[in-house]
Every structure is written in structure tokens, then in C-alpha cells.
Tab-separated table of C-alpha atoms in Angstrom:
chain	number	residue	atom	x	y	z
A	1	MET	CA	69.570	92.426	106.469
A	2	LEU	CA	72.534	90.409	105.487
A	3	ALA	CA	74.842	88.872	108.029
A	4	PRO	CA	78.160	90.656	108.300
A	5	MET	CA	80.901	89.183	106.198
A	6	ARG	CA	83.728	87.674	108.172
A	7	ASP	CA	87.291	87.951	106.852
A	8	ASP	CA	87.770	84.147	106.730
A	9	ARG	CA	84.534	83.671	104.851
A	10	LEU	CA	85.497	86.244	102.252
A	11	GLY	CA	88.797	84.420	101.878
A	12	ALA	CA	87.057	81.063	101.537
A	13	SER	CA	84.803	82.593	98.931
A	14	ILE	CA	87.719	83.794	96.871
A	15	ARG	CA	89.408	80.440	97.063
A	16	ALA	CA	86.187	78.556	96.116
A	17	LEU	CA	85.563	80.866	93.085
A	18	ARG	CA	89.211	80.385	92.011
A	19	HIS	CA	88.906	76.624	92.269
A	20	ARG	CA	85.677	76.703	90.333
A	21	ARG	CA	87.580	78.208	87.379
A	22	ASP	CA	90.280	75.617	87.914
A	23	TRP	CA	92.808	78.423	88.406
A	24	ARG	CA	95.942	78.413	90.535
A	25	GLN	CA	96.796	81.490	92.579
A	26	LYS	CA	99.281	82.351	89.840
A	27	ASP	CA	96.418	82.394	87.275
A	28	LEU	CA	94.299	84.668	89.400
A	29	SER	CA	97.371	86.906	89.977
A	30	ARG	CA	97.860	87.250	86.194
A	31	HIS	CA	94.168	88.003	85.555
A	32	SER	CA	93.843	90.507	88.370
A	33	GLY	CA	97.184	92.198	88.262
A	34	VAL	CA	97.629	91.460	91.973
A	35	SER	CA	100.621	89.553	93.377
A	36	GLU	CA	100.304	85.889	94.404
A	37	ALA	CA	101.209	86.934	97.963
A	38	VAL	CA	98.194	89.199	98.047
A	39	ILE	CA	96.000	86.419	96.685
A	40	SER	CA	97.302	84.134	99.386
A	41	ASP	CA	96.694	86.703	102.131
A	42	LEU	CA	93.137	87.278	101.004
A	43	GLU	CA	92.356	83.586	100.826
A	44	LEU	CA	93.709	83.206	104.357
A	45	GLY	CA	91.359	85.990	105.517
A	46	LYS	CA	94.165	88.556	106.030
A	47	LEU	CA	92.239	91.505	104.662
A	48	ASP	CA	93.481	94.353	106.846
A	49	PRO	CA	96.642	95.200	104.912
A	50	HIS	CA	94.796	95.356	101.584
A	51	THR	CA	92.477	97.998	100.138
A	52	VAL	CA	88.893	97.594	99.052
A	53	GLY	CA	90.132	98.363	95.475
A	54	THR	CA	92.585	95.449	95.667
A	55	ILE	CA	89.832	93.045	96.809
A	56	ARG	CA	87.654	94.270	93.983
A	57	ARG	CA	90.454	93.683	91.475
A	58	VAL	CA	90.737	90.098	92.689
A	59	LEU	CA	86.999	89.452	92.587
A	60	GLY	CA	86.500	90.908	89.155
A	61	PRO	CA	88.113	88.155	87.054
A	62	LEU	CA	86.240	85.617	89.187
A	63	GLY	CA	82.964	87.126	88.015
A	64	ALA	CA	82.156	88.291	91.588
A	65	ARG	CA	81.699	91.632	93.218
A	66	MET	CA	81.717	92.932	96.812
A	67	ALA	CA	78.923	94.781	98.552
A	68	LEU	CA	79.825	96.840	101.700
A	69	ASP	CA	77.367	98.015	104.283
A	70	VAL	CA	77.740	100.025	107.502
A	71	LEU	CA	76.344	98.355	110.576
A	72	TRP	CA	75.671	100.490	113.639
A	73	GLY	CA	74.537	99.464	117.086
A	74	GLY	CA	73.243	102.909	118.166
A	75	ARG	CA	69.639	104.039	118.608
A	76	GLY	CA	67.656	105.059	115.578
A	77	ASP	CA	67.807	104.372	111.924
A	78	LEU	CA	71.342	104.877	110.434
A	79	PRO	CA	70.147	106.203	107.045
A	80	ARG	CA	68.191	108.965	108.832
A	81	LEU	CA	71.152	109.932	111.117
A	82	PRO	CA	72.549	112.714	108.879
A	83	ASP	CA	69.084	114.302	108.693
A	84	ALA	CA	68.708	114.134	112.491
A	85	ASP	CA	72.072	115.766	112.945
A	86	HIS	CA	71.194	118.485	110.469
A	87	ALA	CA	67.847	119.079	112.172
A	88	TRP	CA	69.599	119.389	115.526
A	89	LEU	CA	72.058	121.924	114.076
A	90	GLN	CA	69.247	123.970	112.599
A	91	GLN	CA	67.435	123.997	115.957
A	92	ARG	CA	70.561	125.199	117.726
A	93	TRP	CA	71.087	127.938	115.139
């Protein structure tokens, strides 16, 4: 299992990829269609005000993509949880 991505690490990754292309925030803004202010927010790890779609638009021109996963601390295997709930409902019915 991968370690959960921290906001600051995602921001540092965007900055590193931008620097690798020798782009300024203005260049990434132009290529992604996202404002420089948003690029700055993301690079500072301020992800909350922005959508997943926006982050994807910024990562695309950098040749990167994002993978999301749901982490759960409950008992049992998360992928089997919907089946378990369905089985419980059928038992009750």
C-alpha cells in the first residue's frame, strides 16, 4: 500500500516538475488554463479550496497524473464493505 499523500508533498511535487521543465508559474498557468494564484496555492500545499479536476489540469502539462485512494481505519477489508452491507440487508429482508 502506498503512503498517503500529504498536501505539502503534492505541492512540492508540482513545483519540482515545473522546475524540471524550466517553467515559471506563469508558463504552467498558460499551459494548464489555471490562474497563477491557483498554481501558487497548490505549490504551497493549499489544496482544500481547489477541485480534483483543477489539480489534474495542472498536472497534465507536467506529464504527471494523480491517483486517489480511500483509506479506512475500520475493521475488515474496504473493497468488500459494500458486499457485506448488501448481505446484511438481504438477511434482514
